[in-house]
């Protein structure tokens, strides 16, 4: 990992209180990765994420994206970007330079997320469950392991895959 590595964490729940797993994960990643030269930025709203990516100089080396993003509420109550893959698809249209950036999906429903993202045009590098009785690690520790794994493979051909 280089000193210029930037990770973008997209999740509607990271401003929701310090006890939530998403907030704990974001803070854990910031602390754990700072000595490795990784800047971790978190965006909890569509407006904040779009404002950041409007500047073509703003990029990243890796995304962590919530599966159930719930961004862009419409007047009829629906959401423009219900799922993370919906937002990433839109971002790839406006910023094609980000298409090759790996995406790790953070979800409470790994099987459903896998199906939803596999049906989209958005490739992903991994899926980390937020809650798992089988996992002996906290979800933020599992996320850190997956981030390190994906970043270590950065630059390898085919490191981002739609069909893991």
Short mmCIF file of N, CA and C in Angstrom, two decimals:
data_model
loop_
_atom_site.label_atom_id
_atom_site.label_comp_id
_atom_site.label_asym_id
_atom_site.label_seq_id
_atom_site.Cartn_x
_atom_site.Cartn_y
_atom_site.Cartn_z
N UNK A 1 0.84 -1.18 0.00
CA UNK A 1 0.00 0.00 0.00
C UNK A 1 0.88 1.24 0.00
N UNK A 2 0.56 2.16 -0.84
CA UNK A 2 1.37 3.36 -0.96
C UNK A 2 0.89 4.44 0.00
N UNK A 3 1.71 5.48 0.14
CA UNK A 3 1.37 6.59 1.02
C UNK A 3 0.21 7.41 0.47
N UNK A 4 -0.15 7.18 -0.77
CA UNK A 4 -1.23 7.95 -1.39
C UNK A 4 -2.52 7.16 -1.51
N UNK A 5 -2.67 6.13 -0.76
CA UNK A 5 -3.87 5.30 -0.84
C UNK A 5 -5.04 6.00 -0.16
N UNK A 6 -6.18 6.03 -0.86
CA UNK A 6 -7.40 6.60 -0.30
C UNK A 6 -8.51 5.57 -0.39
N UNK A 7 -9.19 5.37 0.72
CA UNK A 7 -10.33 4.48 0.80
C UNK A 7 -11.56 5.34 1.04
N UNK A 8 -12.61 5.12 0.26
CA UNK A 8 -13.87 5.83 0.43
C UNK A 8 -14.90 4.85 0.97
N UNK A 9 -15.51 5.21 2.09
CA UNK A 9 -16.53 4.38 2.73
C UNK A 9 -17.87 5.08 2.54
N UNK A 10 -18.80 4.42 1.83
CA UNK A 10 -20.12 4.96 1.52
C UNK A 10 -21.17 4.19 2.32
N UNK A 11 -21.86 4.89 3.24
CA UNK A 11 -22.84 4.21 4.08
C UNK A 11 -23.79 5.24 4.68
N UNK A 12 -25.07 5.01 4.56
CA UNK A 12 -26.06 5.95 5.09
C UNK A 12 -26.09 5.99 6.61
N UNK A 13 -25.44 5.07 7.28
CA UNK A 13 -25.52 4.97 8.74
C UNK A 13 -24.30 5.47 9.50
N UNK A 14 -23.31 6.03 8.81
CA UNK A 14 -22.09 6.39 9.54
C UNK A 14 -22.19 7.69 10.33
N UNK A 15 -23.31 8.38 10.22
CA UNK A 15 -23.54 9.56 11.06
C UNK A 15 -24.63 9.29 12.11
N UNK A 16 -24.91 8.03 12.37
CA UNK A 16 -26.09 7.66 13.17
C UNK A 16 -25.83 7.38 14.64
N UNK A 17 -24.65 7.62 15.13
CA UNK A 17 -24.37 7.35 16.54
C UNK A 17 -23.23 6.37 16.70
N UNK A 18 -22.45 6.57 17.74
CA UNK A 18 -21.20 5.84 17.91
C UNK A 18 -21.37 4.35 18.20
N UNK A 19 -22.55 3.90 18.56
CA UNK A 19 -22.76 2.49 18.91
C UNK A 19 -23.04 1.61 17.69
N UNK A 20 -23.32 2.20 16.54
CA UNK A 20 -23.65 1.41 15.34
C UNK A 20 -22.41 0.75 14.77
N UNK A 21 -22.58 -0.46 14.24
CA UNK A 21 -21.46 -1.21 13.69
C UNK A 21 -20.78 -0.44 12.55
N UNK A 22 -21.54 0.32 11.78
CA UNK A 22 -20.97 1.08 10.67
C UNK A 22 -20.04 2.19 11.17
N UNK A 23 -20.44 2.87 12.23
CA UNK A 23 -19.62 3.94 12.81
C UNK A 23 -18.37 3.35 13.46
N UNK A 24 -18.54 2.27 14.18
CA UNK A 24 -17.39 1.59 14.80
C UNK A 24 -16.41 1.16 13.72
N UNK A 25 -16.94 0.61 12.63
CA UNK A 25 -16.08 0.16 11.53
C UNK A 25 -15.30 1.32 10.94
N UNK A 26 -15.98 2.42 10.64
CA UNK A 26 -15.30 3.59 10.05
C UNK A 26 -14.19 4.08 10.96
N UNK A 27 -14.48 4.25 12.23
CA UNK A 27 -13.46 4.75 13.17
C UNK A 27 -12.31 3.76 13.34
N UNK A 28 -12.63 2.48 13.38
CA UNK A 28 -11.60 1.44 13.49
C UNK A 28 -10.68 1.48 12.27
N UNK A 29 -11.26 1.58 11.08
CA UNK A 29 -10.45 1.60 9.86
C UNK A 29 -9.55 2.83 9.82
N UNK A 30 -10.08 3.98 10.20
CA UNK A 30 -9.26 5.20 10.22
C UNK A 30 -8.05 5.02 11.12
N UNK A 31 -8.26 4.47 12.30
CA UNK A 31 -7.17 4.27 13.25
C UNK A 31 -6.20 3.19 12.78
N UNK A 32 -6.73 2.06 12.34
CA UNK A 32 -5.89 0.92 11.96
C UNK A 32 -5.07 1.18 10.71
N UNK A 33 -5.59 1.98 9.79
CA UNK A 33 -4.91 2.18 8.50
C UNK A 33 -4.05 3.43 8.43
N UNK A 34 -4.14 4.32 9.41
CA UNK A 34 -3.39 5.57 9.33
C UNK A 34 -1.89 5.35 9.28
N UNK A 35 -1.37 4.39 10.02
CA UNK A 35 0.07 4.12 10.02
C UNK A 35 0.53 3.45 8.73
N UNK A 36 -0.42 2.95 7.94
CA UNK A 36 -0.09 2.33 6.66
C UNK A 36 -0.22 3.32 5.51
N UNK A 37 -0.48 4.58 5.83
CA UNK A 37 -0.58 5.61 4.81
C UNK A 37 -1.88 5.59 4.03
N UNK A 38 -2.93 5.06 4.64
CA UNK A 38 -4.23 5.00 3.98
C UNK A 38 -5.15 6.05 4.58
N UNK A 39 -5.62 6.96 3.75
CA UNK A 39 -6.62 7.93 4.18
C UNK A 39 -7.99 7.30 4.03
N UNK A 40 -8.80 7.36 5.07
CA UNK A 40 -10.15 6.79 5.03
C UNK A 40 -11.15 7.94 5.13
N UNK A 41 -11.96 8.09 4.08
CA UNK A 41 -12.99 9.13 4.05
C UNK A 41 -14.35 8.45 4.04
N UNK A 42 -15.27 8.95 4.84
CA UNK A 42 -16.61 8.38 4.89
C UNK A 42 -17.66 9.39 4.46
N UNK A 43 -18.59 8.93 3.62
CA UNK A 43 -19.70 9.78 3.17
C UNK A 43 -21.01 9.09 3.50
N UNK A 44 -21.88 9.83 4.19
CA UNK A 44 -23.15 9.26 4.63
C UNK A 44 -24.33 9.74 3.80
N UNK A 45 -24.11 10.72 2.92
CA UNK A 45 -25.21 11.23 2.10
C UNK A 45 -24.81 11.30 0.64
N UNK A 46 -25.82 11.23 -0.20
CA UNK A 46 -25.63 11.35 -1.64
C UNK A 46 -24.96 12.68 -1.98
N UNK A 47 -25.42 13.74 -1.35
CA UNK A 47 -24.90 15.07 -1.65
C UNK A 47 -23.41 15.18 -1.34
N UNK A 48 -22.99 14.64 -0.21
CA UNK A 48 -21.57 14.70 0.16
C UNK A 48 -20.71 13.89 -0.80
N UNK A 49 -21.19 12.71 -1.17
CA UNK A 49 -20.43 11.86 -2.09
C UNK A 49 -20.33 12.51 -3.47
N UNK A 50 -21.44 13.02 -3.98
CA UNK A 50 -21.41 13.66 -5.30
C UNK A 50 -20.53 14.90 -5.30
N UNK A 51 -20.58 15.68 -4.23
CA UNK A 51 -19.74 16.88 -4.15
C UNK A 51 -18.26 16.49 -4.19
N UNK A 52 -17.88 15.45 -3.50
CA UNK A 52 -16.48 15.01 -3.50
C UNK A 52 -16.06 14.57 -4.90
N UNK A 53 -16.87 13.77 -5.56
CA UNK A 53 -16.47 13.21 -6.84
C UNK A 53 -16.70 14.15 -8.03
N UNK A 54 -17.31 15.33 -7.80
CA UNK A 54 -17.41 16.32 -8.87
C UNK A 54 -16.04 16.80 -9.30
N UNK A 55 -15.10 16.83 -8.38
CA UNK A 55 -13.73 17.24 -8.69
C UNK A 55 -12.99 16.05 -9.28
N UNK A 56 -12.57 16.13 -10.56
CA UNK A 56 -11.89 15.00 -11.18
C UNK A 56 -10.57 14.64 -10.50
N UNK A 57 -10.03 15.54 -9.70
CA UNK A 57 -8.79 15.25 -8.98
C UNK A 57 -9.05 14.33 -7.78
N UNK A 58 -10.32 14.24 -7.36
CA UNK A 58 -10.67 13.38 -6.22
C UNK A 58 -10.94 11.98 -6.73
N UNK A 59 -10.15 11.07 -6.26
CA UNK A 59 -10.33 9.67 -6.62
C UNK A 59 -10.14 8.82 -5.40
N UNK A 60 -9.90 7.55 -5.62
CA UNK A 60 -9.62 6.65 -4.52
C UNK A 60 -9.03 5.36 -5.07
N UNK A 61 -8.50 4.56 -4.16
CA UNK A 61 -7.92 3.27 -4.52
C UNK A 61 -8.86 2.12 -4.19
N UNK A 62 -9.86 2.39 -3.34
CA UNK A 62 -10.76 1.33 -2.92
C UNK A 62 -12.03 1.95 -2.35
N UNK A 63 -13.16 1.30 -2.64
CA UNK A 63 -14.44 1.67 -2.04
C UNK A 63 -14.88 0.59 -1.06
N UNK A 64 -15.46 1.02 0.05
CA UNK A 64 -16.27 0.16 0.89
C UNK A 64 -17.67 0.73 0.76
N UNK A 65 -18.60 -0.09 0.31
CA UNK A 65 -19.94 0.42 0.01
C UNK A 65 -21.00 -0.43 0.70
N UNK A 66 -21.87 0.23 1.41
CA UNK A 66 -23.01 -0.43 2.04
C UNK A 66 -23.91 -0.99 0.94
N UNK A 67 -24.40 -2.19 1.13
CA UNK A 67 -25.32 -2.77 0.14
C UNK A 67 -26.64 -2.00 0.11
N UNK A 68 -27.23 -1.74 1.27
CA UNK A 68 -28.49 -1.01 1.37
C UNK A 68 -28.20 0.46 1.62
N UNK A 69 -27.99 1.21 0.56
CA UNK A 69 -27.51 2.58 0.69
C UNK A 69 -28.62 3.58 1.02
N UNK A 70 -29.80 3.41 0.47
CA UNK A 70 -30.94 4.29 0.76
C UNK A 70 -30.65 5.76 0.48
N UNK A 71 -30.07 6.07 -0.66
CA UNK A 71 -29.75 7.47 -1.01
C UNK A 71 -30.69 7.98 -2.10
N UNK A 72 -30.94 9.30 -2.07
CA UNK A 72 -31.71 9.97 -3.12
C UNK A 72 -33.20 9.73 -3.04
N UNK A 73 -33.79 10.06 -1.91
CA UNK A 73 -35.24 9.84 -1.73
C UNK A 73 -36.01 10.72 -2.71
N UNK A 74 -36.95 10.10 -3.41
CA UNK A 74 -37.80 10.79 -4.38
C UNK A 74 -39.10 11.23 -3.72
N UNK A 75 -39.86 12.10 -4.39
CA UNK A 75 -41.11 12.61 -3.82
C UNK A 75 -42.15 11.51 -3.61
N UNK A 76 -42.06 10.43 -4.37
CA UNK A 76 -43.01 9.33 -4.19
C UNK A 76 -42.59 8.34 -3.11
N UNK A 77 -41.47 8.62 -2.43
CA UNK A 77 -41.00 7.76 -1.36
C UNK A 77 -39.99 6.71 -1.80
N UNK A 78 -39.78 6.58 -3.09
CA UNK A 78 -38.79 5.62 -3.58
C UNK A 78 -37.39 6.23 -3.48
N UNK A 79 -36.40 5.42 -3.77
CA UNK A 79 -35.01 5.87 -3.69
C UNK A 79 -34.33 5.69 -5.03
N UNK A 80 -33.63 6.73 -5.47
CA UNK A 80 -32.85 6.64 -6.70
C UNK A 80 -31.73 5.62 -6.56
N UNK A 81 -31.10 5.60 -5.40
CA UNK A 81 -29.98 4.71 -5.14
C UNK A 81 -30.27 3.86 -3.92
N UNK A 82 -31.22 2.96 -4.06
CA UNK A 82 -31.62 2.07 -2.97
C UNK A 82 -30.45 1.19 -2.55
N UNK A 83 -29.76 0.64 -3.56
CA UNK A 83 -28.63 -0.23 -3.30
C UNK A 83 -27.33 0.46 -3.67
N UNK A 84 -26.26 0.03 -3.03
CA UNK A 84 -24.95 0.59 -3.34
C UNK A 84 -24.57 0.43 -4.79
N UNK A 85 -24.96 -0.70 -5.40
CA UNK A 85 -24.62 -0.91 -6.82
C UNK A 85 -25.33 0.11 -7.71
N UNK A 86 -26.51 0.60 -7.30
CA UNK A 86 -27.20 1.64 -8.07
C UNK A 86 -26.37 2.93 -8.09
N UNK A 87 -25.87 3.32 -6.92
CA UNK A 87 -25.05 4.53 -6.87
C UNK A 87 -23.74 4.33 -7.61
N UNK A 88 -23.09 3.19 -7.42
CA UNK A 88 -21.81 2.96 -8.09
C UNK A 88 -21.97 2.95 -9.60
N UNK A 89 -23.07 2.44 -10.10
CA UNK A 89 -23.34 2.45 -11.54
C UNK A 89 -23.42 3.89 -12.04
N UNK A 90 -24.11 4.73 -11.31
CA UNK A 90 -24.23 6.15 -11.67
C UNK A 90 -22.87 6.83 -11.60
N UNK A 91 -22.10 6.53 -10.55
CA UNK A 91 -20.78 7.13 -10.40
C UNK A 91 -19.87 6.72 -11.55
N UNK A 92 -19.95 5.47 -11.96
CA UNK A 92 -19.13 5.00 -13.08
C UNK A 92 -19.50 5.68 -14.40
N UNK A 93 -20.76 6.07 -14.54
CA UNK A 93 -21.18 6.81 -15.74
C UNK A 93 -20.55 8.19 -15.77
N UNK A 94 -20.52 8.85 -14.62
CA UNK A 94 -19.98 10.21 -14.57
C UNK A 94 -18.47 10.24 -14.38
N UNK A 95 -17.92 9.18 -13.79
CA UNK A 95 -16.48 9.08 -13.55
C UNK A 95 -15.96 7.72 -14.01
N UNK A 96 -15.84 7.53 -15.33
CA UNK A 96 -15.39 6.23 -15.83
C UNK A 96 -14.00 5.84 -15.33
N UNK A 97 -13.22 6.82 -14.89
CA UNK A 97 -11.89 6.52 -14.35
C UNK A 97 -11.96 5.70 -13.06
N UNK A 98 -13.12 5.64 -12.44
CA UNK A 98 -13.28 4.90 -11.18
C UNK A 98 -13.79 3.47 -11.38
N UNK A 99 -14.05 3.08 -12.63
CA UNK A 99 -14.60 1.74 -12.90
C UNK A 99 -13.67 0.61 -12.45
N UNK A 100 -12.38 0.85 -12.51
CA UNK A 100 -11.43 -0.21 -12.16
C UNK A 100 -11.07 -0.23 -10.68
N UNK A 101 -11.63 0.69 -9.91
CA UNK A 101 -11.36 0.74 -8.47
C UNK A 101 -12.16 -0.37 -7.79
N UNK A 102 -11.50 -1.14 -6.95
CA UNK A 102 -12.16 -2.23 -6.24
C UNK A 102 -13.25 -1.74 -5.30
N UNK A 103 -14.26 -2.57 -5.13
CA UNK A 103 -15.38 -2.26 -4.23
C UNK A 103 -15.57 -3.45 -3.30
N UNK A 104 -15.59 -3.17 -2.01
CA UNK A 104 -15.94 -4.19 -1.02
C UNK A 104 -17.33 -3.85 -0.51
N UNK A 105 -18.23 -4.80 -0.60
CA UNK A 105 -19.60 -4.60 -0.16
C UNK A 105 -19.68 -4.96 1.33
N UNK A 106 -20.28 -4.05 2.11
CA UNK A 106 -20.49 -4.28 3.55
C UNK A 106 -21.99 -4.47 3.74
N UNK A 107 -22.40 -5.61 4.26
CA UNK A 107 -23.83 -5.91 4.25
C UNK A 107 -24.26 -6.79 5.41
N UNK A 108 -25.52 -6.70 5.74
CA UNK A 108 -26.09 -7.62 6.72
C UNK A 108 -26.75 -8.81 6.02
N UNK A 109 -26.68 -8.84 4.69
CA UNK A 109 -27.30 -9.91 3.92
C UNK A 109 -26.38 -10.30 2.75
N UNK A 110 -25.29 -11.03 3.02
CA UNK A 110 -24.30 -11.33 1.98
C UNK A 110 -24.86 -12.06 0.75
N UNK A 111 -25.74 -13.03 0.96
CA UNK A 111 -26.28 -13.77 -0.19
C UNK A 111 -27.12 -12.86 -1.09
N UNK A 112 -27.97 -12.05 -0.47
CA UNK A 112 -28.81 -11.13 -1.23
C UNK A 112 -27.94 -10.09 -1.94
N UNK A 113 -26.94 -9.55 -1.24
CA UNK A 113 -26.04 -8.56 -1.85
C UNK A 113 -25.31 -9.16 -3.04
N UNK A 114 -24.85 -10.39 -2.89
CA UNK A 114 -24.15 -11.05 -3.99
C UNK A 114 -25.05 -11.15 -5.22
N UNK A 115 -26.30 -11.58 -5.02
CA UNK A 115 -27.23 -11.69 -6.15
C UNK A 115 -27.51 -10.33 -6.77
N UNK A 116 -27.79 -9.33 -5.94
CA UNK A 116 -28.14 -8.00 -6.45
C UNK A 116 -26.98 -7.38 -7.23
N UNK A 117 -25.79 -7.43 -6.67
CA UNK A 117 -24.63 -6.82 -7.32
C UNK A 117 -24.21 -7.62 -8.55
N UNK A 118 -24.35 -8.93 -8.52
CA UNK A 118 -23.98 -9.76 -9.68
C UNK A 118 -24.89 -9.48 -10.87
N UNK A 119 -26.14 -9.08 -10.60
CA UNK A 119 -27.07 -8.75 -11.67
C UNK A 119 -26.85 -7.34 -12.22
N UNK A 120 -26.12 -6.53 -11.50
CA UNK A 120 -25.83 -5.17 -11.96
C UNK A 120 -24.59 -5.21 -12.84
N UNK A 121 -24.27 -4.08 -13.41
CA UNK A 121 -23.07 -3.98 -14.25
C UNK A 121 -21.85 -3.59 -13.43
N UNK A 122 -21.98 -3.59 -12.11
CA UNK A 122 -20.91 -3.12 -11.23
C UNK A 122 -20.14 -4.31 -10.66
N UNK A 123 -18.86 -4.36 -10.96
CA UNK A 123 -18.00 -5.43 -10.43
C UNK A 123 -17.63 -5.12 -8.99
N UNK A 124 -17.35 -6.15 -8.23
CA UNK A 124 -16.93 -5.96 -6.84
C UNK A 124 -15.80 -6.91 -6.51
N UNK A 125 -15.02 -6.53 -5.50
CA UNK A 125 -13.83 -7.31 -5.13
C UNK A 125 -14.07 -8.22 -3.94
N UNK A 126 -15.11 -7.96 -3.16
CA UNK A 126 -15.37 -8.78 -2.00
C UNK A 126 -16.63 -8.38 -1.28
N UNK A 127 -17.09 -9.24 -0.39
CA UNK A 127 -18.27 -8.98 0.44
C UNK A 127 -17.89 -9.30 1.88
N UNK A 128 -18.19 -8.37 2.78
CA UNK A 128 -17.94 -8.59 4.21
C UNK A 128 -19.27 -8.47 4.95
N UNK A 129 -19.67 -9.51 5.68
CA UNK A 129 -20.91 -9.43 6.45
C UNK A 129 -20.74 -8.54 7.68
N UNK A 130 -21.77 -7.73 7.94
CA UNK A 130 -21.75 -6.89 9.15
C UNK A 130 -22.01 -7.72 10.40
N UNK A 131 -22.77 -8.77 10.24
CA UNK A 131 -23.12 -9.61 11.38
C UNK A 131 -22.94 -11.06 10.96
N UNK A 132 -22.17 -11.81 11.71
CA UNK A 132 -21.95 -13.21 11.38
C UNK A 132 -21.66 -14.00 12.64
N UNK A 133 -22.47 -14.99 12.89
CA UNK A 133 -22.24 -15.86 14.04
C UNK A 133 -21.09 -16.81 13.78
N UNK A 134 -20.78 -17.05 12.52
CA UNK A 134 -19.70 -17.98 12.16
C UNK A 134 -18.33 -17.34 12.29
N UNK A 135 -18.27 -16.03 12.24
CA UNK A 135 -17.00 -15.32 12.21
C UNK A 135 -16.52 -15.06 13.63
N UNK A 136 -15.31 -15.46 13.93
CA UNK A 136 -14.75 -15.25 15.26
C UNK A 136 -14.25 -13.83 15.45
N UNK A 137 -14.24 -13.05 14.39
CA UNK A 137 -13.76 -11.67 14.46
C UNK A 137 -14.94 -10.71 14.50
N UNK A 138 -14.68 -9.51 15.00
CA UNK A 138 -15.65 -8.44 14.86
C UNK A 138 -15.74 -8.09 13.39
N UNK A 139 -16.87 -7.57 12.92
CA UNK A 139 -16.99 -7.26 11.49
C UNK A 139 -15.98 -6.22 11.02
N UNK A 140 -15.60 -5.28 11.89
CA UNK A 140 -14.62 -4.27 11.48
C UNK A 140 -13.24 -4.90 11.31
N UNK A 141 -12.94 -5.95 12.08
CA UNK A 141 -11.67 -6.66 11.89
C UNK A 141 -11.68 -7.46 10.59
N UNK A 142 -12.81 -8.08 10.29
CA UNK A 142 -12.95 -8.80 9.02
C UNK A 142 -12.84 -7.83 7.84
N UNK A 143 -13.41 -6.64 8.00
CA UNK A 143 -13.31 -5.63 6.94
C UNK A 143 -11.87 -5.20 6.74
N UNK A 144 -11.14 -4.98 7.81
CA UNK A 144 -9.73 -4.59 7.71
C UNK A 144 -8.94 -5.67 6.97
N UNK A 145 -9.17 -6.93 7.30
CA UNK A 145 -8.48 -8.03 6.60
C UNK A 145 -8.80 -8.01 5.11
N UNK A 146 -10.06 -7.81 4.77
CA UNK A 146 -10.46 -7.79 3.35
C UNK A 146 -9.86 -6.60 2.62
N UNK A 147 -9.82 -5.44 3.27
CA UNK A 147 -9.21 -4.25 2.67
C UNK A 147 -7.74 -4.52 2.37
N UNK A 148 -7.03 -5.04 3.34
CA UNK A 148 -5.61 -5.34 3.13
C UNK A 148 -5.43 -6.35 2.01
N UNK A 149 -6.27 -7.35 1.96
CA UNK A 149 -6.20 -8.37 0.91
C UNK A 149 -6.41 -7.74 -0.47
N UNK A 150 -7.43 -6.92 -0.61
CA UNK A 150 -7.73 -6.30 -1.91
C UNK A 150 -6.64 -5.32 -2.30
N UNK A 151 -6.19 -4.49 -1.36
CA UNK A 151 -5.14 -3.52 -1.69
C UNK A 151 -3.82 -4.20 -2.03
N UNK A 152 -3.53 -5.32 -1.38
CA UNK A 152 -2.31 -6.07 -1.71
C UNK A 152 -2.36 -6.62 -3.12
N UNK A 153 -3.56 -6.89 -3.62
CA UNK A 153 -3.74 -7.42 -4.97
C UNK A 153 -3.92 -6.32 -6.01
N UNK A 154 -3.96 -5.07 -5.57
CA UNK A 154 -4.18 -3.95 -6.49
C UNK A 154 -3.17 -4.01 -7.63
N UNK A 155 -3.66 -3.85 -8.83
CA UNK A 155 -2.78 -3.87 -9.99
C UNK A 155 -2.71 -5.23 -10.65
N UNK A 156 -3.12 -6.28 -9.94
CA UNK A 156 -3.16 -7.60 -10.56
C UNK A 156 -4.32 -7.64 -11.54
N UNK A 157 -4.11 -8.26 -12.66
CA UNK A 157 -5.17 -8.38 -13.65
C UNK A 157 -6.32 -9.18 -13.06
N UNK A 158 -7.53 -8.65 -13.20
CA UNK A 158 -8.72 -9.35 -12.75
C UNK A 158 -8.94 -9.36 -11.25
N UNK A 159 -8.33 -8.41 -10.52
CA UNK A 159 -8.50 -8.45 -9.07
C UNK A 159 -9.89 -8.01 -8.63
N UNK A 160 -10.61 -7.33 -9.51
CA UNK A 160 -12.00 -6.99 -9.22
C UNK A 160 -12.86 -7.91 -10.06
N UNK A 161 -13.77 -8.58 -9.42
CA UNK A 161 -14.56 -9.57 -10.16
C UNK A 161 -16.02 -9.45 -9.81
N UNK A 162 -16.85 -9.68 -10.79
CA UNK A 162 -18.27 -9.66 -10.54
C UNK A 162 -18.74 -11.02 -10.03
N UNK A 163 -18.01 -12.04 -10.35
CA UNK A 163 -18.39 -13.39 -9.93
C UNK A 163 -17.26 -13.98 -9.11
N UNK A 164 -17.28 -13.72 -7.83
CA UNK A 164 -16.22 -14.17 -6.93
C UNK A 164 -16.09 -15.67 -6.93
#
